[in-house]
CSV table of C-alpha atoms and ligand atoms in Angstrom, one decimal:
chain,number,residue,atom,x,y,z
A,1,MET,CA,-34.3,8.2,9.1
A,2,VAL,CA,-31.8,10.6,6.8
A,3,LEU,CA,-32.6,13.7,6.8
A,4,GLU,CA,-31.3,15.8,3.4
A,5,ARG,CA,-32.0,19.5,2.7
A,6,ASP,CA,-31.6,19.3,-1.0
A,7,GLU,CA,-31.9,15.8,-3.3
A,8,ILE,CA,-29.4,12.7,-2.6
A,9,ALA,CA,-26.2,13.2,-3.7
A,10,SER,CA,-26.2,17.1,-3.3
A,11,SER,CA,-22.7,18.1,-3.1
A,12,TRP,CA,-21.5,16.5,-6.2
A,13,ARG,CA,-24.7,18.0,-8.1
A,14,ARG,CA,-24.5,21.5,-7.1
A,15,GLU,CA,-21.1,22.4,-5.4
A,16,ARG,CA,-18.8,21.1,-8.1
A,17,TRP,CA,-17.3,22.3,-11.6
A,18,ASP,CA,-18.1,21.2,-14.8
A,19,SER,CA,-15.1,19.0,-15.8
A,20,LEU,CA,-14.4,17.6,-12.2
A,21,ARG,CA,-13.9,13.5,-12.0
A,22,LEU,CA,-13.4,11.9,-8.9
A,23,LEU,CA,-9.6,11.8,-8.1
A,24,THR,CA,-10.4,8.0,-6.2
A,25,PRO,CA,-10.4,5.7,-9.0
A,26,ASN,CA,-13.4,3.7,-9.9
A,27,SER,CA,-12.3,0.5,-7.5
A,28,GLN,CA,-12.5,3.1,-4.4
A,29,SER,CA,-15.9,3.9,-5.2
A,30,ARG,CA,-17.3,1.7,-3.0
A,31,LEU,CA,-20.1,2.2,-0.1
A,32,PRO,CA,-20.9,-0.8,2.4
A,33,GLY,CA,-22.5,-3.7,0.2
A,34,TYR,CA,-22.3,-1.6,-2.7
A,35,HIS,CA,-19.4,-1.0,-5.3
A,36,TYR,CA,-18.4,-0.1,-8.9
A,37,GLU,CA,-18.9,-3.0,-11.1
A,38,GLY,CA,-18.1,-1.6,-14.5
A,39,ASP,CA,-14.6,-2.6,-16.4
A,40,ASP,CA,-12.7,0.3,-15.9
A,41,PRO,CA,-11.4,-0.2,-12.1
A,42,ASP,CA,-8.6,2.7,-12.7
A,43,GLY,CA,-10.9,5.1,-14.4
A,44,PHE,CA,-12.2,8.3,-12.5
A,45,MET,CA,-16.2,9.2,-12.7
A,46,THR,CA,-17.4,12.1,-13.6
A,47,MET,CA,-19.8,14.0,-11.8
A,48,ALA,CA,-23.0,12.8,-13.3
A,49,GLU,CA,-21.5,9.2,-12.8
A,50,THR,CA,-21.0,10.0,-9.1
A,51,VAL,CA,-24.3,11.4,-8.4
A,52,ASP,CA,-25.7,7.7,-10.0
A,53,PHE,CA,-23.5,5.8,-7.9
A,54,ILE,CA,-24.6,7.6,-4.8
A,55,ALA,CA,-28.2,7.4,-5.7
A,56,GLY,CA,-27.9,3.5,-6.9
A,57,PHE,CA,-26.6,3.2,-3.4
A,58,ALA,CA,-29.7,4.9,-1.6
A,59,ASN,CA,-31.9,2.7,-3.9
A,60,ALA,CA,-30.6,-0.3,-3.3
A,61,THR,CA,-30.3,0.0,0.7
A,62,SER,CA,-33.7,1.6,0.5
A,63,ALA,CA,-32.4,4.2,2.6
A,64,PRO,CA,-35.2,6.2,4.6
A,65,VAL,CA,-34.1,9.4,3.3
A,66,ARG,CA,-36.7,12.4,3.4
A,67,THR,CA,-35.3,14.8,0.8
A,68,GLN,CA,-36.0,18.6,0.8
A,69,THR,CA,-35.7,18.6,4.2
A,70,GLU,CA,-33.3,21.0,6.0
A,71,VAL,CA,-32.3,20.6,9.5
A,72,GLN,CA,-32.4,24.4,11.1
A,73,SER,CA,-31.7,23.7,14.6
A,74,VAL,CA,-30.8,20.8,16.8
A,75,LYS,CA,-31.4,21.3,20.7
A,76,GLN,CA,-30.4,18.9,23.3
A,77,THR,CA,-33.5,17.3,25.6
A,78,ASP,CA,-33.7,15.3,28.4
A,79,ALA,CA,-34.6,12.3,26.2
A,80,GLY,CA,-32.1,13.2,23.4
A,81,TYR,CA,-32.5,15.9,20.5
A,82,ARG,CA,-35.2,18.0,19.0
A,83,VAL,CA,-34.2,18.5,15.4
A,84,LEU,CA,-36.6,21.6,14.2
A,85,THR,CA,-36.8,21.4,10.2
A,86,ASN,CA,-38.3,22.8,7.3
A,87,ALA,CA,-41.1,20.1,7.4
A,88,GLY,CA,-41.7,19.9,10.9
A,89,GLU,CA,-39.9,18.4,14.4
A,90,ILE,CA,-38.6,15.8,14.8
A,91,ALA,CA,-37.6,14.0,18.4
A,92,CYS,CA,-34.8,11.4,18.6
A,93,ARG,CA,-32.9,9.7,20.9
A,94,SER,CA,-29.5,9.5,19.0
A,95,LEU,CA,-28.1,11.9,16.0
A,96,VAL,CA,-25.5,11.2,13.5
A,97,ILE,CA,-24.4,14.3,11.8
A,98,ALA,CA,-23.3,13.6,8.6
A,99,SER,CA,-23.7,17.0,6.8
A,100,GLY,CA,-20.3,16.9,5.2
A,101,ALA,CA,-17.2,18.5,5.9
A,102,CYS,CA,-17.1,20.7,2.6
A,103,ASN,CA,-20.2,23.0,3.1
A,104,ALA,CA,-18.5,26.3,2.5
A,105,PRO,CA,-15.3,27.2,0.7
A,106,VAL,CA,-12.6,28.8,3.1
A,107,VAL,CA,-11.3,32.3,1.8
A,108,PRO,CA,-8.9,34.3,3.6
A,109,ALA,CA,-10.1,37.5,5.6
A,110,PHE,CA,-8.1,39.7,3.4
A,111,HIS,CA,-10.0,39.2,0.3
A,112,GLU,CA,-11.9,42.3,1.3
A,113,ALA,CA,-9.1,44.4,0.2
A,114,ILE,CA,-8.9,42.9,-3.3
A,115,PRO,CA,-9.7,45.6,-5.6
A,116,ALA,CA,-13.5,46.0,-6.8
A,117,SER,CA,-12.1,45.8,-10.5
A,118,VAL,CA,-10.9,41.8,-9.7
A,119,GLU,CA,-13.9,39.2,-10.2
A,120,CYS,CA,-13.4,37.0,-7.1
A,121,LEU,CA,-14.7,33.2,-7.4
A,122,THR,CA,-14.5,30.3,-5.0
A,123,PRO,CA,-15.2,26.7,-6.2
A,124,PHE,CA,-18.5,26.7,-5.5
A,125,ASP,CA,-19.2,29.6,-8.1
A,126,TYR,CA,-16.6,28.1,-10.9
A,127,ALA,CA,-18.1,26.1,-13.4
A,128,ASN,CA,-15.9,26.4,-16.3
A,129,PRO,CA,-13.2,29.2,-18.0
A,130,ASP,CA,-15.6,30.6,-20.2
A,131,GLN,CA,-17.4,32.3,-17.0
A,132,LEU,CA,-14.4,34.4,-16.4
A,133,PRO,CA,-13.7,37.6,-17.6
A,134,ASP,CA,-11.2,38.0,-20.3
A,135,GLY,CA,-7.5,38.8,-18.9
A,136,GLY,CA,-5.4,37.1,-16.7
A,137,VAL,CA,-6.2,35.0,-13.4
A,138,LEU,CA,-4.8,34.4,-10.1
A,139,VAL,CA,-5.6,30.7,-8.9
A,140,VAL,CA,-4.8,30.8,-5.1
A,141,GLY,CA,-4.2,27.3,-3.5
A,142,ALA,CA,-2.1,24.6,-5.1
A,143,SER,CA,-3.9,21.2,-3.5
A,144,ALA,CA,-6.3,19.2,-5.8
A,145,THR,CA,-8.8,22.0,-6.4
A,146,GLY,CA,-6.2,24.9,-7.4
A,147,ILE,CA,-4.0,22.7,-9.3
A,148,GLN,CA,-6.9,21.3,-11.5
A,149,LEU,CA,-8.6,24.6,-12.0
A,150,ALA,CA,-4.9,26.2,-13.0
A,151,ASP,CA,-4.9,23.4,-15.5
A,152,GLU,CA,-8.0,23.8,-17.2
A,153,ILE,CA,-8.0,27.8,-17.1
A,154,ALA,CA,-4.3,27.7,-18.6
A,155,ARG,CA,-5.3,25.2,-21.1
A,156,SER,CA,-8.3,27.5,-22.1
A,157,GLY,CA,-5.6,30.1,-23.2
A,158,ARG,CA,-5.4,32.5,-20.5
A,159,ARG,CA,-2.2,33.5,-18.6
A,160,VAL,CA,-2.7,31.6,-15.1
A,161,THR,CA,-0.4,33.0,-11.8
A,162,LEU,CA,-0.9,29.8,-9.4
A,163,SER,CA,-0.3,31.0,-5.6
A,164,VAL,CA,1.3,28.0,-3.9
A,165,GLY,CA,1.5,27.3,0.3
A,166,GLU,CA,1.5,24.3,1.8
A,167,HIS,CA,0.7,21.5,-0.5
A,168,VAL,CA,1.0,17.4,-0.6
A,169,ARG,CA,2.5,16.1,-3.6
A,170,LEU,CA,2.0,12.6,-5.0
A,171,PRO,CA,2.2,11.1,-8.4
A,172,ARG,CA,-0.9,9.9,-10.4
A,173,THR,CA,0.6,6.4,-10.8
A,174,TYR,CA,3.4,4.4,-8.9
A,175,ARG,CA,5.4,1.3,-10.5
A,176,GLY,CA,2.4,0.9,-12.4
A,177,ARG,CA,-0.7,1.2,-10.2
A,178,ASP,CA,-2.5,3.9,-8.9
A,179,VAL,CA,-1.1,5.8,-6.3
A,180,LEU,CA,-4.0,5.6,-4.3
A,181,TRP,CA,-4.3,1.8,-4.8
A,182,TRP,CA,-0.9,1.9,-3.0
A,183,MET,CA,-2.5,4.0,0.0
A,184,GLU,CA,-4.9,0.9,0.4
A,185,ALA,CA,-2.6,-1.7,-0.3
A,186,ALA,CA,0.3,-0.6,2.0
A,187,ASN,CA,-2.6,0.1,4.6
A,188,VAL,CA,-1.8,4.1,4.7
A,189,TRP,CA,-5.0,4.6,4.6
A,190,ASN,CA,-6.3,2.6,7.5
A,191,GLU,CA,-4.3,4.0,9.9
A,192,ARG,CA,-6.6,5.0,12.9
A,193,TYR,CA,-6.7,8.3,14.5
A,194,ASP,CA,-5.4,6.9,18.3
A,195,GLU,CA,-2.3,6.0,16.3
A,196,ILE,CA,-1.2,9.0,14.5
A,197,GLU,CA,0.9,11.3,16.8
A,198,GLU,CA,0.3,14.8,15.5
A,199,LEU,CA,-3.8,14.1,14.7
A,200,ASP,CA,-4.4,17.8,14.9
A,201,ARG,CA,-2.1,18.6,11.9
A,202,ALA,CA,-3.2,15.4,10.0
A,203,ARG,CA,-6.8,16.6,10.1
A,204,SER,CA,-5.9,19.8,8.3
A,205,LEU,CA,-3.5,18.8,6.0
A,206,PRO,CA,-4.3,19.9,2.3
A,207,SER,CA,-6.1,17.5,-0.2
A,208,PRO,CA,-3.3,15.7,-2.4
A,209,GLN,CA,-2.1,17.3,-5.8
A,210,LEU,CA,-4.5,14.9,-7.7
A,211,ILE,CA,-6.5,14.8,-10.9
A,212,GLY,CA,-8.7,12.1,-12.3
A,213,THR,CA,-8.1,12.0,-16.0
A,214,PRO,CA,-9.0,9.0,-18.7
A,215,GLU,CA,-5.4,9.4,-19.4
A,216,ARG,CA,-4.7,8.8,-15.6
A,217,ALA,CA,-2.3,11.7,-15.9
A,218,THR,CA,0.2,13.1,-13.1
A,219,LEU,CA,-0.7,16.9,-12.5
A,220,ASN,CA,1.9,18.5,-10.5
A,221,LEU,CA,3.7,22.1,-10.3
A,222,ASN,CA,6.4,21.2,-13.0
A,223,ILE,CA,3.7,20.3,-15.3
A,224,LEU,CA,2.1,23.6,-14.7
A,225,SER,CA,5.2,25.7,-15.0
A,226,ASP,CA,5.8,24.0,-18.6
A,227,LEU,CA,2.3,24.9,-19.4
A,228,GLY,CA,3.3,28.4,-18.8
A,229,VAL,CA,1.7,29.0,-15.3
A,230,GLU,CA,3.6,31.5,-13.1
A,231,ILE,CA,4.2,30.0,-9.7
A,232,VAL,CA,4.4,32.5,-7.0
A,233,GLY,CA,4.2,31.8,-3.0
A,234,ARG,CA,1.5,31.6,-0.3
A,235,PHE,CA,-0.7,34.8,-0.9
A,236,SER,CA,-0.2,36.5,2.5
A,237,ALA,CA,-1.9,39.9,2.4
A,238,VAL,CA,-3.4,42.9,0.3
A,239,ARG,CA,-1.7,46.2,0.6
A,240,ASP,CA,-2.9,49.3,-1.5
A,241,GLY,CA,-4.4,47.1,-4.0
A,242,THR,CA,-1.0,44.8,-3.9
A,243,ALA,CA,-1.3,41.1,-3.4
A,244,LEU,CA,1.8,40.1,-1.5
A,245,PHE,CA,3.0,36.5,-1.6
A,246,SER,CA,5.7,34.9,0.5
A,247,GLY,CA,8.9,33.8,-0.2
A,248,GLY,CA,10.2,30.2,0.6
A,249,LEU,CA,8.8,28.6,-2.1
A,250,ARG,CA,11.9,26.5,-2.5
A,251,ASN,CA,11.3,25.0,1.1
A,252,GLN,CA,7.7,24.3,0.5
A,253,PHE,CA,8.9,22.3,-2.7
A,254,ALA,CA,11.9,20.4,-1.1
A,255,LEU,CA,9.1,19.6,2.0
A,256,ALA,CA,6.6,18.4,-0.3
A,257,ASP,CA,9.0,16.2,-2.5
A,258,LEU,CA,10.7,14.9,1.0
A,259,LYS,CA,7.0,13.6,2.3
A,260,MET,CA,6.4,12.2,-1.7
A,261,ASN,CA,9.5,10.1,-1.5
A,262,ARG,CA,9.0,8.8,2.2
A,263,LEU,CA,5.4,7.8,1.3
A,264,LEU,CA,7.0,6.1,-1.4
A,265,ASP,CA,9.5,4.4,0.4
A,266,THR,CA,6.8,3.3,2.7
A,267,PHE,CA,5.0,1.5,-0.3
A,268,ASP,CA,8.2,-0.2,-1.2
A,269,GLU,CA,8.9,-1.5,2.2
A,270,TRP,CA,5.5,-3.0,2.5
A,271,ALA,CA,5.8,-4.5,-0.8
A,272,GLN,CA,9.4,-6.1,-0.1
A,273,THR,CA,9.4,-6.7,3.6
A,274,ALA,CA,5.6,-7.5,4.2
A,275,ASN,CA,5.1,-9.4,1.0
A,276,GLY,CA,8.7,-10.5,-0.4
A,277,ILE,CA,7.9,-8.7,-3.8
A,278,ASP,CA,11.1,-7.6,-5.7
A,279,VAL,CA,9.9,-3.8,-6.7
A,280,GLY,CA,13.1,-3.7,-9.2
A,281,PRO,CA,15.2,-0.2,-9.0
A,282,VAL,CA,14.5,2.8,-7.4
A,283,GLU,CA,11.4,4.5,-9.4
A,284,ARG,CA,11.8,8.3,-8.1
A,285,PHE,CA,10.3,11.7,-9.8
A,286,GLU,CA,11.9,15.0,-11.0
A,287,SER,CA,12.0,17.4,-7.9
A,288,THR,CA,9.8,20.2,-8.2
A,289,ARG,CA,11.7,23.0,-9.8
A,290,PRO,CA,11.6,26.4,-7.9
A,291,PRO,CA,10.9,29.6,-10.2
A,292,GLU,CA,14.2,31.6,-10.9
A,293,SER,CA,12.8,34.5,-9.0
A,294,PRO,CA,9.3,34.3,-8.1
A,295,ARG,CA,7.6,37.6,-7.8
A,296,LEU,CA,6.8,38.6,-4.3
A,297,SER,CA,4.0,41.1,-5.3
A,298,LEU,CA,1.2,41.8,-8.0
A,299,ASP,CA,-0.3,45.2,-8.3
A,300,LEU,CA,-4.0,44.2,-8.6
A,301,THR,CA,-5.2,47.7,-9.8
A,302,SER,CA,-2.5,47.4,-13.0
A,303,GLY,CA,-5.4,45.2,-15.1
A,304,GLU,CA,-3.0,42.1,-15.3
A,305,ILE,CA,-5.1,40.1,-13.4
A,306,GLN,CA,-8.9,40.4,-14.0
A,307,SER,CA,-10.0,37.5,-11.7
A,308,ILE,CA,-9.2,35.5,-8.8
A,309,VAL,CA,-10.4,32.1,-8.0
A,310,TRP,CA,-9.9,31.0,-4.1
A,311,ALA,CA,-9.1,27.0,-4.1
A,312,THR,CA,-8.0,27.7,-0.6
A,313,GLY,CA,-9.9,24.9,1.1
A,314,PHE,CA,-13.3,24.2,2.5
A,315,ARG,CA,-15.2,23.7,5.7
A,316,PRO,CA,-18.0,22.2,7.3
A,317,GLU,CA,-20.8,24.6,8.5
A,318,TYR,CA,-22.9,24.2,12.3
A,319,ARG,CA,-25.0,27.2,12.4
A,320,TRP,CA,-28.0,24.7,13.0
A,321,LEU,CA,-26.3,23.1,15.9
A,322,ASP,CA,-27.6,24.6,19.2
A,323,VAL,CA,-25.9,21.9,21.4
A,324,PRO,CA,-22.4,23.5,22.7
A,325,VAL,CA,-20.0,21.0,21.2
A,326,LEU,CA,-17.6,23.5,19.3
A,327,ASP,CA,-13.9,24.5,20.3
A,328,ARG,CA,-13.2,28.0,20.0
A,329,LYS,CA,-12.0,27.4,16.4
A,330,GLY,CA,-15.6,26.2,15.0
A,331,ARG,CA,-14.8,22.6,15.0
A,332,LEU,CA,-16.5,19.9,16.5
A,333,ARG,CA,-15.4,18.2,19.6
A,334,HIS,CA,-15.0,14.5,19.6
A,335,ASP,CA,-13.3,11.4,19.6
A,336,GLY,CA,-13.1,9.4,16.6
A,337,GLY,CA,-16.6,10.7,15.8
A,338,VAL,CA,-18.2,10.2,19.3
A,339,VAL,CA,-18.9,13.9,20.0
A,340,ASP,CA,-18.8,15.3,23.1
A,341,ALA,CA,-22.4,15.2,24.4
A,342,PRO,CA,-24.8,12.1,24.5
A,343,ARG,CA,-25.4,9.9,21.7
A,344,LEU,CA,-24.1,12.5,19.5
A,345,TYR,CA,-22.0,11.5,16.5
A,346,VAL,CA,-20.2,12.7,13.5
A,347,ILE,CA,-19.2,10.8,10.4
A,348,GLY,CA,-17.1,12.1,7.1
A,349,LEU,CA,-14.6,14.3,8.5
A,350,PRO,CA,-11.0,14.4,7.6
A,351,VAL,CA,-9.0,11.4,9.7
A,352,LEU,CA,-12.1,11.2,11.9
A,353,ARG,CA,-11.6,7.3,12.7
A,354,ARG,CA,-8.8,6.5,9.9
A,355,ARG,CA,-6.7,8.5,7.3
A,356,LYS,CA,-9.4,7.7,4.6
A,357,SER,CA,-12.3,8.7,6.6
A,358,THR,CA,-13.2,12.2,4.5
A,359,PHE,CA,-13.1,9.8,1.4
A,360,ILE,CA,-16.1,7.8,0.1
A,361,HIS,CA,-14.8,4.4,0.8
A,362,GLY,CA,-13.9,5.8,4.1
A,363,ALA,CA,-17.4,5.4,5.1
A,364,GLU,CA,-17.8,1.8,5.3
A,365,ASP,CA,-15.5,1.2,8.2
A,366,ASP,CA,-16.2,4.5,10.2
A,367,ALA,CA,-19.8,3.8,9.8
A,368,ARG,CA,-19.9,0.4,11.7
A,369,ASP,CA,-17.6,1.9,14.4
A,370,ILE,CA,-19.8,4.6,14.9
A,371,VAL,CA,-22.9,2.1,14.6
A,372,ASP,CA,-21.3,0.1,17.0
A,373,HIS,CA,-20.9,2.6,19.7
A,374,LEU,CA,-24.3,4.1,19.0
A,375,ALA,CA,-25.8,0.5,19.6
A,376,ARG,CA,-24.0,0.1,22.7
A,377,SER,CA,-25.2,3.5,24.1
A,378,ILE,CA,-28.8,3.0,23.8
B,1,FAD,C1,-13.8,19.2,-4.9
B,1,FAD,C2,-14.2,18.0,-3.9
B,1,FAD,C3,-13.8,17.0,-4.7
B,1,FAD,C4,-13.7,15.5,-4.0
B,1,FAD,N1,-13.5,14.5,-4.6
B,1,FAD,C5,-13.3,13.3,-4.0
B,1,FAD,C6,-13.0,12.0,-4.4
B,1,FAD,O1,-12.6,12.3,-5.7
B,1,FAD,N2,-12.8,10.9,-4.0
B,1,FAD,C7,-13.5,11.2,-2.6
B,1,FAD,O2,-13.6,10.0,-1.9
B,1,FAD,N3,-14.0,12.1,-2.2
B,1,FAD,C8,-13.9,13.3,-2.9
B,1,FAD,N4,-14.3,14.5,-1.9
B,1,FAD,C9,-14.5,14.4,-0.5
B,1,FAD,C10,-16.0,14.2,-0.5
B,1,FAD,O3,-16.8,15.5,-0.2
B,1,FAD,C11,-16.5,13.1,0.3
B,1,FAD,O4,-15.8,12.1,0.3
B,1,FAD,C12,-17.9,12.8,0.5
B,1,FAD,O5,-19.0,13.9,-0.1
B,1,FAD,C13,-18.3,12.9,1.6
B,1,FAD,O6,-19.9,12.6,1.8
B,1,FAD,P1,-20.8,13.1,2.8
B,1,FAD,O7,-22.0,12.6,2.8
B,1,FAD,O8,-19.8,12.9,4.0
B,1,FAD,O9,-20.7,15.0,2.7
B,1,FAD,P2,-21.4,15.3,1.4
B,1,FAD,O10,-21.4,15.0,0.2
B,1,FAD,O11,-20.8,17.1,1.7
B,1,FAD,O12,-23.0,15.6,2.2
B,1,FAD,C14,-23.5,16.1,3.1
B,1,FAD,C15,-25.0,16.3,2.6
B,1,FAD,O13,-25.6,16.8,3.9
B,1,FAD,C16,-26.8,17.8,3.4
B,1,FAD,N5,-26.8,18.7,4.4
B,1,FAD,C17,-25.8,19.8,5.1
B,1,FAD,N6,-26.3,20.5,5.9
B,1,FAD,C18,-27.8,20.2,6.0
B,1,FAD,C19,-28.7,20.5,7.0
B,1,FAD,N7,-28.7,21.5,7.7
B,1,FAD,N8,-29.9,19.9,6.7
B,1,FAD,C20,-30.2,18.6,6.0
B,1,FAD,N9,-28.9,18.4,5.1
B,1,FAD,C21,-27.8,18.9,5.0
B,1,FAD,C22,-25.9,18.5,2.2
B,1,FAD,O14,-27.1,18.9,1.1
B,1,FAD,C23,-25.0,17.3,1.7
B,1,FAD,O15,-26.2,16.7,0.6
B,1,FAD,C24,-13.9,15.7,-2.7
B,1,FAD,C25,-14.7,16.8,-1.9
B,1,FAD,C26,-14.7,18.1,-2.4
B,1,FAD,C27,-14.9,19.3,-1.9
C-alpha cells in the first residue's frame, strides 16, 4: 500500500509557485508504462497539468494509495516495521521511503539576524510578485528556483538583487534540441551512482539554471543582468543589520561556464563519435559577464530591500523515522536506495542510483532496481 499524508501529487499542488512549469520537457514526463501523449513533446507542463499527469498515473495503475494518511512514526520490529499513522497502525515486512527530497526549504542559520522590517519568504510561501511588499527584493540563490523567481519579480517592475553562489549553467536548447534531450540521448542522465567519482558532491549539486516556458527560452545571469537585476556574490553573513556577500563571482562564473562547455563537448562527442553525425561548426554561448564591481554589502535597515526570498535549496524531512539510519548530517545512509536496515528502501533522492534519479522520469529505472532487490530479500 502507498501512504500519502495529503492528496496524490501533493508537492505539485501545495509547494510550488503560481507560474511554475516543469523544467523537464513533456517528452520526459514518463512514469512506468505511462507517458505524455499530447502533441507538444518539447513543451513544459503547468502545475495543474503535472497534477493531472501524476493523478492519471495513479488511476491508470489502480495504485493502492491511502490519502490523508500521515506517517507519524516508523519503528523496527522483529518482523519488519511498525508504522504509526493518523489513521491507525500498520505492520509491514518491507518499507520504501518515497516521501520526497524537497520537504522543506533550506535557509541559512544567519537568517535570524535579518532585521524584522524585512519580510522573508521561502519558495513554499511565495506564490507571485503581488504578494511581496513594495520596494526592493533580494533573491538569494541562483539555481532553478532563484533565477526563475528573480526573473518573474524583476518583470513585475521591482528592483531585484540576486545573490549568486555555486550554480550549474545550461542553455535551454543546444543545436536545436532541448538540453535535457541531449542529457538523455548522450546517456549522461543514465550514469550510475557507482560509476560517479565524487558521489557526495554529485548528490549535493544545485539544480540547473533552467526554466520551462512556452517559448523554450534560455534564462541565465546575462539575461537577468540585461533585465536590470543586480548580481551580487554569495550571501555569507549578516552583521549589524548589513548583508555581507562574498567576492569571487568571476571565478564562480568561469567555473559554471567551463562545466557547461565540457558538457556540450560531451554531447558533440556522443553525436560524432558514437553516432557518426556531423554536428557542424562549434556552437558555444556568450560567457557569463561578471558585474564591474559587485557590492559586497547591503544595509538591510536602509529600506532599499523590503523583502528577501530564500531560494537556497530544499531538504528531505525524516522526523517520523525512528530507525537509526541517518548520518550526522541527517541524511539517510543508503547504497543506491538500499537503506542501512533490513528491507528498508528509499527512492526519489538526488543521484540515488542514476543522475536522473530525482526527476520524474528517473523513477522508472530506480523503482525496477529497488523492487528487484526487495523481491529477492523477502
Ligand atoms: C521547485 C521544484 C521544481 C521541480 N521541477 C521538476 C521538474 O521540472 N521535473 C522533474 O522531473 N522534477 C522536478 N522537481 C523534482 C521533483 O520534486 C521530483 O521529480 C518529484 O516530485 C519527486 O517525486 P517524489 O514522489 O519522490 O516526491 P514528492 O513529489 O515530494 O512526493 C512525496 C510525497 O510524500 C508525502 N509525504 C511526505 N511525508 C509524508 C509522511 N510522513 N506521511 C505520508 N506522506 C508523506 C508528501 O505529501 C508528498 O506527496 C522539482 C522539485 C522542486 C522542489
